Amino acid sequence: MKKSEFIAVAAEKAGLTKKDMEKAMDAMFESIGDVLAAGDKLQISGFGTFETRARAARTGHNPRTGEEIAIQASTIPAFKPGKALKDKVDAK
């Protein structure tokens, strides 16, 4: 599903226009990014937790040449689904 399709579905469920839903979603996604960039964790009950994880520096290999390359340490975003979301996805 593409973002535009998701906006249409969410707008219908919320009783909003697609334009208003797009603004709300863009603000939500930007806010999640701001929280993670500040080094905080965002926990949404029944849905899951957005957090950051540190990746250590390591040595990798260029697949074309086999040459070793240094990969720098980095901080990456991560999502851990909550029980309610897991149960909904796994419903049979």
The first five atom37 places (N, CA, C, CB, O) and aatype in JSON, in Angstrom:
{
  "aatype": [12, 11, 11, 15, 6, 13, 9, 0, 19, 0, 0, 6, 11, 0, 7, 10, 16, 11, 11, 3, 12, 6, 11, 0, 12, 3, 0, 12, 13, 6, 15, 9, 7, 3, 19, 10, 0, 0, 7, 3, 11, 10, 5, 9, 15, 7, 13, 7, 16, 13, 6, 16, 1, 0, 1, 0, 0, 1, 16, 7, 8, 2, 14, 1, 16, 7, 6, 6, 9, 0, 9, 5, 0, 15, 16, 9, 14, 0, 13, 11, 14, 7, 11, 0, 10, 11, 3, 11, 19, 3, 0, 11],
  "atom_mask": [
    [1, 1, 1, 1, 1],
    [1, 1, 1, 1, 1],
    [1, 1, 1, 1, 1],
    [1, 1, 1, 1, 1],
    [1, 1, 1, 1, 1],
    [1, 1, 1, 1, 1],
    [1, 1, 1, 1, 1],
    [1, 1, 1, 1, 1],
    [1, 1, 1, 1, 1],
    [1, 1, 1, 1, 1],
    [1, 1, 1, 1, 1],
    [1, 1, 1, 1, 1],
    [1, 1, 1, 1, 1],
    [1, 1, 1, 1, 1],
    [1, 1, 1, 0, 1],
    [1, 1, 1, 1, 1],
    [1, 1, 1, 1, 1],
    [1, 1, 1, 1, 1],
    [1, 1, 1, 1, 1],
    [1, 1, 1, 1, 1],
    [1, 1, 1, 1, 1],
    [1, 1, 1, 1, 1],
    [1, 1, 1, 1, 1],
    [1, 1, 1, 1, 1],
    [1, 1, 1, 1, 1],
    [1, 1, 1, 1, 1],
    [1, 1, 1, 1, 1],
    [1, 1, 1, 1, 1],
    [1, 1, 1, 1, 1],
    [1, 1, 1, 1, 1],
    [1, 1, 1, 1, 1],
    [1, 1, 1, 1, 1],
    [1, 1, 1, 0, 1],
    [1, 1, 1, 1, 1],
    [1, 1, 1, 1, 1],
    [1, 1, 1, 1, 1],
    [1, 1, 1, 1, 1],
    [1, 1, 1, 1, 1],
    [1, 1, 1, 0, 1],
    [1, 1, 1, 1, 1],
    [1, 1, 1, 1, 1],
    [1, 1, 1, 1, 1],
    [1, 1, 1, 1, 1],
    [1, 1, 1, 1, 1],
    [1, 1, 1, 1, 1],
    [1, 1, 1, 0, 1],
    [1, 1, 1, 1, 1],
    [1, 1, 1, 0, 1],
    [1, 1, 1, 1, 1],
    [1, 1, 1, 1, 1],
    [1, 1, 1, 1, 1],
    [1, 1, 1, 1, 1],
    [1, 1, 1, 1, 1],
    [1, 1, 1, 1, 1],
    [1, 1, 1, 1, 1],
    [1, 1, 1, 1, 1],
    [1, 1, 1, 1, 1],
    [1, 1, 1, 1, 1],
    [1, 1, 1, 1, 1],
    [1, 1, 1, 0, 1],
    [1, 1, 1, 1, 1],
    [1, 1, 1, 1, 1],
    [1, 1, 1, 1, 1],
    [1, 1, 1, 1, 1],
    [1, 1, 1, 1, 1],
    [1, 1, 1, 0, 1],
    [1, 1, 1, 1, 1],
    [1, 1, 1, 1, 1],
    [1, 1, 1, 1, 1],
    [1, 1, 1, 1, 1],
    [1, 1, 1, 1, 1],
    [1, 1, 1, 1, 1],
    [1, 1, 1, 1, 1],
    [1, 1, 1, 1, 1],
    [1, 1, 1, 1, 1],
    [1, 1, 1, 1, 1],
    [1, 1, 1, 1, 1],
    [1, 1, 1, 1, 1],
    [1, 1, 1, 1, 1],
    [1, 1, 1, 1, 1],
    [1, 1, 1, 1, 1],
    [1, 1, 1, 0, 1],
    [1, 1, 1, 1, 1],
    [1, 1, 1, 1, 1],
    [1, 1, 1, 1, 1],
    [1, 1, 1, 1, 1],
    [1, 1, 1, 1, 1],
    [1, 1, 1, 1, 1],
    [1, 1, 1, 1, 1],
    [1, 1, 1, 1, 1],
    [1, 1, 1, 1, 1],
    [1, 1, 1, 1, 1]
  ],
  "atom_positions": [
    [[0.84, -1.17, 0.0], [0.0, 0.0, 0.0], [0.88, 1.23, 0.0], [-0.96, 0.0, 1.21], [1.85, 1.32, 0.75]],
    [[0.55, 2.17, -0.84], [1.29, 3.42, -0.92], [0.73, 4.42, 0.08], [1.24, 3.99, -2.34], [-0.37, 4.25, 0.61]],
    [[1.51, 5.47, 0.34], [1.1, 6.49, 1.31], [-0.24, 7.11, 0.92], [2.17, 7.58, 1.41], [-1.1, 7.31, 1.79]],
    [[-0.44, 7.4, -0.35], [-1.69, 8.04, -0.79], [-2.89, 7.12, -0.54], [-1.61, 8.41, -2.27], [-3.96, 7.59, -0.16]],
    [[-2.71, 5.83, -0.75], [-3.79, 4.87, -0.48], [-4.08, 4.78, 1.01], [-3.42, 3.48, -1.03], [-5.24, 4.71, 1.42]],
    [[-3.02, 4.79, 1.8], [-3.18, 4.74, 3.26], [-3.9, 5.99, 3.77], [-1.81, 4.59, 3.95], [-4.75, 5.9, 4.65]],
    [[-3.54, 7.13, 3.23], [-4.2, 8.39, 3.62], [-5.7, 8.31, 3.31], [-3.57, 9.6, 2.88], [-6.52, 8.74, 4.12]],
    [[-6.05, 7.77, 2.16], [-7.47, 7.66, 1.79], [-8.22, 6.75, 2.77], [-7.6, 7.11, 0.36], [-9.33, 7.09, 3.19]],
    [[-7.64, 5.62, 3.13], [-8.28, 4.69, 4.07], [-8.43, 5.34, 5.45], [-7.45, 3.39, 4.17], [-9.5, 5.27, 6.06]],
    [[-7.36, 5.96, 5.93], [-7.38, 6.58, 7.26], [-8.35, 7.76, 7.3], [-5.98, 7.03, 7.66], [-9.04, 7.96, 8.29]],
    [[-8.4, 8.54, 6.23], [-9.3, 9.69, 6.18], [-10.75, 9.25, 6.25], [-9.07, 10.5, 4.9], [-11.57, 9.88, 6.92]],
    [[-11.06, 8.16, 5.57], [-12.43, 7.64, 5.59], [-12.8, 7.16, 7.0], [-12.59, 6.5, 4.57], [-13.91, 7.42, 7.47]],
    [[-11.88, 6.45, 7.66], [-12.15, 5.95, 9.02], [-12.31, 7.09, 10.01], [-11.02, 5.02, 9.48], [-13.13, 7.02, 10.93]],
    [[-11.53, 8.15, 9.84], [-11.54, 9.27, 10.78], [-12.6, 10.31, 10.44], [-10.18, 9.92, 10.82], [-12.88, 11.2, 11.25]],
    [[-13.18, 10.22, 9.26], [-14.17, 11.21, 8.85], [-13.55, 12.56, 8.52], [0.0, 0.0, 0.0], [-14.15, 13.6, 8.74]],
    [[-12.34, 12.52, 7.99], [-11.62, 13.74, 7.61], [-11.43, 13.77, 6.1], [-10.25, 13.83, 8.34], [-11.61, 12.76, 5.42]],
    [[-11.06, 14.94, 5.59], [-10.72, 15.03, 4.18], [-9.32, 14.43, 4.0], [-10.77, 16.51, 3.67], [-8.54, 14.35, 4.95]],
    [[-9.03, 14.03, 2.78], [-7.7, 13.47, 2.51], [-6.61, 14.51, 2.8], [-7.61, 13.0, 1.04], [-5.54, 14.17, 3.3]],
    [[-6.89, 15.76, 2.48], [-5.91, 16.83, 2.69], [-5.62, 17.01, 4.18], [-6.42, 18.15, 2.08], [-4.46, 17.15, 4.58]],
    [[-6.68, 17.01, 5.01], [-6.49, 17.16, 6.45], [-5.75, 15.95, 7.04], [-7.85, 17.34, 7.15], [-4.9, 16.1, 7.91]],
    [[-6.09, 14.75, 6.55], [-5.42, 13.54, 7.04], [-3.95, 13.55, 6.65], [-6.11, 12.28, 6.49], [-3.1, 13.14, 7.44]],
    [[-3.65, 14.01, 5.45], [-2.25, 14.07, 5.01], [-1.45, 15.03, 5.9], [-2.15, 14.51, 3.54], [-0.32, 14.73, 6.27]],
    [[-2.04, 16.18, 6.23], [-1.37, 17.14, 7.12], [-1.13, 16.51, 8.49], [-2.21, 18.43, 7.27], [-0.05, 16.65, 9.06]],
    [[-2.14, 15.83, 9.01], [-2.01, 15.2, 10.32], [-0.94, 14.11, 10.32], [-3.36, 14.6, 10.76], [-0.13, 14.02, 11.24]],
    [[-0.94, 13.29, 9.27], [0.06, 12.22, 9.2], [1.47, 12.77, 9.03], [-0.27, 11.27, 8.04], [2.4, 12.29, 9.66]],
    [[1.62, 13.78, 8.19], [2.95, 14.39, 8.0], [3.45, 14.97, 9.32], [2.9, 15.49, 6.92], [4.63, 14.83, 9.65]],
    [[2.56, 15.62, 10.07], [2.95, 16.19, 11.36], [3.32, 15.08, 12.34], [1.8, 17.05, 11.95], [4.28, 15.22, 13.11]],
    [[2.58, 13.98, 12.31], [2.87, 12.85, 13.21], [4.23, 12.24, 12.88], [1.76, 11.78, 13.11], [5.04, 12.01, 13.78]],
    [[4.48, 11.97, 11.61], [5.75, 11.36, 11.21], [6.93, 12.29, 11.53], [5.74, 11.02, 9.72], [7.98, 11.82, 11.97]],
    [[6.76, 13.57, 11.3], [7.82, 14.54, 11.62], [8.07, 14.58, 13.12], [7.45, 15.94, 11.11], [9.22, 14.65, 13.55]],
    [[7.01, 14.52, 13.9], [7.15, 14.54, 15.36], [7.85, 13.29, 15.87], [5.77, 14.68, 16.01], [8.66, 13.37, 16.79]],
    [[7.53, 12.14, 15.29], [8.22, 10.9, 15.68], [9.71, 11.04, 15.38], [7.61, 9.67, 14.93], [10.54, 10.66, 16.2]],
    [[10.04, 11.58, 14.22], [11.45, 11.8, 13.88], [12.13, 12.74, 14.84], [0.0, 0.0, 0.0], [13.29, 12.52, 15.21]],
    [[11.43, 13.8, 15.25], [12.0, 14.75, 16.21], [12.28, 14.1, 17.56], [11.07, 15.94, 16.4], [13.31, 14.34, 18.17]],
    [[11.34, 13.26, 18.01], [11.51, 12.56, 19.29], [12.74, 11.64, 19.22], [10.24, 11.74, 19.64], [13.55, 11.63, 20.14]],
    [[12.85, 10.89, 18.13], [13.98, 9.96, 17.99], [15.3, 10.71, 17.83], [13.77, 9.04, 16.78], [16.32, 10.29, 18.37]],
    [[15.29, 11.82, 17.1], [16.51, 12.61, 16.91], [17.0, 13.19, 18.24], [16.27, 13.74, 15.9], [18.2, 13.39, 18.43]],
    [[16.06, 13.45, 19.15], [16.43, 13.97, 20.48], [16.94, 12.85, 21.39], [15.24, 14.67, 21.13], [17.37, 13.12, 22.51]],
    [[16.9, 11.6, 20.92], [17.39, 10.49, 21.72], [16.35, 9.91, 22.66], [0.0, 0.0, 0.0], [16.68, 9.1, 23.52]],
    [[15.09, 10.32, 22.5], [14.02, 9.82, 23.36], [13.34, 8.61, 22.72], [12.99, 10.92, 23.64], [13.58, 8.29, 21.56]],
    [[12.5, 7.95, 23.51], [11.73, 6.81, 23.06], [10.25, 7.2, 23.06], [11.98, 5.55, 23.96], [9.81, 7.92, 23.96]],
    [[9.49, 6.75, 22.09], [8.07, 7.05, 22.0], [7.29, 5.75, 22.13], [7.71, 7.78, 20.67], [7.41, 4.86, 21.29]],
    [[6.49, 5.65, 23.2], [5.71, 4.45, 23.44], [4.23, 4.76, 23.25], [5.97, 3.9, 24.87], [3.69, 5.65, 23.9]],
    [[3.58, 4.02, 22.34], [2.16, 4.2, 22.05], [1.47, 2.92, 22.5], [1.9, 4.51, 20.51], [1.64, 1.87, 21.88]],
    [[0.68, 3.01, 23.57], [0.01, 1.83, 24.13], [-0.84, 1.13, 23.08], [-0.85, 2.23, 25.33], [-1.57, 1.77, 22.33]],
    [[-0.72, -0.18, 23.04], [-1.49, -0.98, 22.1], [-0.93, -1.01, 20.7], [0.0, 0.0, 0.0], [-1.4, -1.79, 19.86]],
    [[0.07, -0.19, 20.41], [0.64, -0.16, 19.07], [2.1, -0.61, 19.08], [0.52, 1.23, 18.47], [2.46, -1.58, 18.42]],
    [[2.94, 0.11, 19.83], [4.34, -0.26, 19.87], [5.22, 0.87, 20.34], [0.0, 0.0, 0.0], [4.74, 1.91, 20.79]],
    [[6.52, 0.64, 20.24], [7.52, 1.59, 20.72], [8.5, 1.93, 19.61], [8.27, 1.03, 21.94], [9.07, 1.05, 18.97]],
    [[8.68, 3.23, 19.39], [9.71, 3.72, 18.48], [10.91, 4.1, 19.33], [9.2, 4.95, 17.62], [10.75, 4.79, 20.34]],
    [[12.1, 3.66, 18.95], [13.31, 3.95, 19.71], [14.51, 3.99, 18.77], [13.53, 2.91, 20.83], [14.38, 3.7, 17.58]],
    [[15.65, 4.33, 19.31], [16.88, 4.3, 18.51], [17.79, 3.22, 19.06], [17.59, 5.69, 18.52], [17.73, 2.88, 20.24]],
    [[18.62, 2.71, 18.19], [19.6, 1.69, 18.59], [20.96, 2.08, 18.01], [19.17, 0.26, 18.1], [21.05, 2.58, 16.89]],
    [[21.98, 1.84, 18.79], [23.34, 2.15, 18.35], [23.92, 0.96, 17.59], [24.24, 2.52, 19.56], [23.81, -0.19, 18.04]],
    [[24.53, 1.23, 16.47], [25.25, 0.2, 15.71], [26.73, 0.49, 15.84], [24.79, 0.16, 14.2], [27.18, 1.61, 15.59]],
    [[27.48, -0.49, 16.22], [28.92, -0.34, 16.4], [29.62, -0.24, 15.04], [29.49, -1.52, 17.22], [29.12, -0.72, 14.03]],
    [[30.79, 0.37, 15.06], [31.62, 0.41, 13.86], [32.07, -1.02, 13.55], [32.87, 1.36, 14.04], [32.28, -1.83, 14.45]],
    [[32.2, -1.31, 12.26], [32.6, -2.66, 11.89], [33.3, -2.64, 10.53], [31.38, -3.6, 11.84], [33.33, -1.62, 9.84]],
    [[33.86, -3.76, 10.18], [34.53, -3.89, 8.89], [33.62, -4.66, 7.95], [35.9, -4.6, 9.04], [33.11, -5.73, 8.3]],
    [[33.41, -4.12, 6.77], [32.59, -4.78, 5.75], [33.44, -5.09, 4.53], [0.0, 0.0, 0.0], [34.65, -4.84, 4.52]],
    [[32.81, -5.63, 3.52], [33.52, -5.97, 2.29], [32.76, -5.43, 1.1], [33.72, -7.5, 2.17], [31.54, -5.53, 1.04]],
    [[33.51, -4.87, 0.15], [32.91, -4.43, -1.11], [32.59, -5.7, -1.91], [33.88, -3.46, -1.91], [33.5, -6.47, -2.2]],
    [[31.32, -5.93, -2.26], [30.97, -7.17, -2.94], [31.59, -7.32, -4.33], [29.49, -7.27, -3.06], [31.77, -8.44, -4.81]],
    [[31.91, -6.22, -4.98], [32.51, -6.31, -6.32], [33.98, -6.68, -6.26], [32.35, -4.99, -7.06], [34.45, -7.54, -7.01]],
    [[34.71, -6.02, -5.35], [36.17, -6.2, -5.34], [36.64, -7.08, -4.19], [36.84, -4.86, -5.25], [37.77, -7.57, -4.22]],
    [[35.8, -7.28, -3.18], [36.23, -8.05, -2.02], [37.08, -7.23, -1.06], [0.0, 0.0, 0.0], [37.51, -7.73, -0.02]],
    [[37.3, -5.96, -1.41], [38.12, -5.07, -0.58], [37.41, -4.79, 0.75], [38.41, -3.75, -1.34], [36.19, -4.6, 0.78]],
    [[38.18, -4.75, 1.83], [37.62, -4.42, 3.14], [37.35, -2.93, 3.21], [38.57, -4.86, 4.27], [38.15, -2.12, 2.74]],
    [[36.21, -2.57, 3.82], [35.88, -1.17, 4.01], [35.46, -0.97, 5.46], [34.76, -0.7, 3.03], [34.89, -1.86, 6.09]],
    [[35.74, 0.21, 5.97], [35.35, 0.54, 7.35], [33.94, 1.14, 7.33], [36.37, 1.53, 8.0], [33.67, 2.09, 6.6]],
    [[33.06, 0.58, 8.14], [31.7, 1.09, 8.27], [31.61, 1.79, 9.62], [30.62, -0.07, 8.14], [31.86, 1.19, 10.66]],
    [[31.25, 3.07, 9.59], [31.23, 3.88, 10.8], [30.08, 3.48, 11.72], [31.12, 5.35, 10.46], [29.08, 2.91, 11.28]],
    [[30.24, 3.78, 13.0], [29.17, 3.57, 13.97], [28.02, 4.52, 13.63], [29.68, 3.81, 15.44], [28.24, 5.61, 13.11]],
    [[26.8, 4.1, 13.93], [25.64, 4.94, 13.61], [24.5, 4.65, 14.59], [25.18, 4.71, 12.16], [24.51, 3.66, 15.32]],
    [[23.55, 5.54, 14.59], [22.33, 5.37, 15.37], [21.19, 5.19, 14.39], [22.08, 6.58, 16.34], [21.03, 6.0, 13.47]],
    [[20.39, 4.13, 14.57], [19.31, 3.84, 13.64], [17.97, 3.82, 14.36], [19.56, 2.5, 12.93], [17.91, 3.5, 15.55]],
    [[16.89, 4.17, 13.66], [15.56, 4.06, 14.26], [15.12, 2.6, 14.29], [14.53, 4.93, 13.49], [15.49, 1.81, 13.42]],
    [[14.32, 2.26, 15.3], [13.8, 0.9, 15.41], [12.37, 0.95, 15.93], [14.69, 0.04, 16.35], [11.99, 1.89, 16.63]],
    [[11.59, -0.06, 15.58], [10.21, -0.17, 16.04], [10.0, -1.53, 16.66], [9.21, 0.07, 14.89], [10.37, -2.55, 16.08]],
    [[9.41, -1.55, 17.84], [9.09, -2.79, 18.52], [7.57, -2.84, 18.67], [9.82, -2.91, 19.92], [7.01, -2.05, 19.43]],
    [[6.89, -3.75, 17.97], [5.43, -3.79, 18.04], [4.93, -4.21, 19.41], [4.89, -4.74, 16.99], [5.56, -5.01, 20.1]],
    [[3.78, -3.65, 19.79], [3.14, -4.0, 21.05], [2.32, -5.27, 20.9], [0.0, 0.0, 0.0], [2.1, -5.74, 19.79]],
    [[1.86, -5.82, 22.02], [1.12, -7.08, 22.02], [-0.16, -6.98, 21.2], [0.78, -7.49, 23.45], [-0.47, -7.9, 20.44]],
    [[-0.92, -5.89, 21.34], [-2.18, -5.75, 20.61], [-1.94, -5.77, 19.1], [-2.89, -4.45, 21.01], [-2.71, -6.39, 18.37]],
    [[-0.89, -5.1, 18.63], [-0.57, -5.1, 17.2], [-0.13, -6.49, 16.74], [0.53, -4.07, 16.89], [-0.55, -6.96, 15.68]],
    [[0.7, -7.14, 17.53], [1.13, -8.5, 17.19], [-0.06, -9.44, 17.07], [2.12, -9.03, 18.24], [-0.15, -10.23, 16.13]],
    [[-0.98, -9.34, 18.04], [-2.15, -10.21, 18.03], [-3.05, -9.93, 16.82], [-2.95, -10.02, 19.33], [-3.6, -10.86, 16.23]],
    [[-3.2, -8.66, 16.46], [-4.04, -8.3, 15.31], [-3.45, -8.84, 14.01], [-4.22, -6.78, 15.21], [-4.18, -9.36, 13.17]],
    [[-2.15, -8.72, 13.86], [-1.48, -9.18, 12.64], [-1.49, -10.7, 12.57], [-0.03, -8.65, 12.6], [-1.59, -11.27, 11.48]],
    [[-1.4, -11.37, 13.72], [-1.31, -12.82, 13.76], [-2.68, -13.49, 13.86], [-0.45, -13.25, 14.93], [-2.76, -14.72, 13.97]],
    [[-3.77, -12.72, 13.81], [-5.12, -13.29, 13.91], [-5.37, -14.26, 12.76], [-6.19, -12.18, 13.91], [-5.03, -13.99, 11.61]],
    [[-5.96, -15.37, 13.1], [-6.17, -16.38, 12.05], [-7.61, -16.62, 11.8], [-5.5, -17.67, 12.41], [-7.96, -17.44, 10.95]]
  ]
}
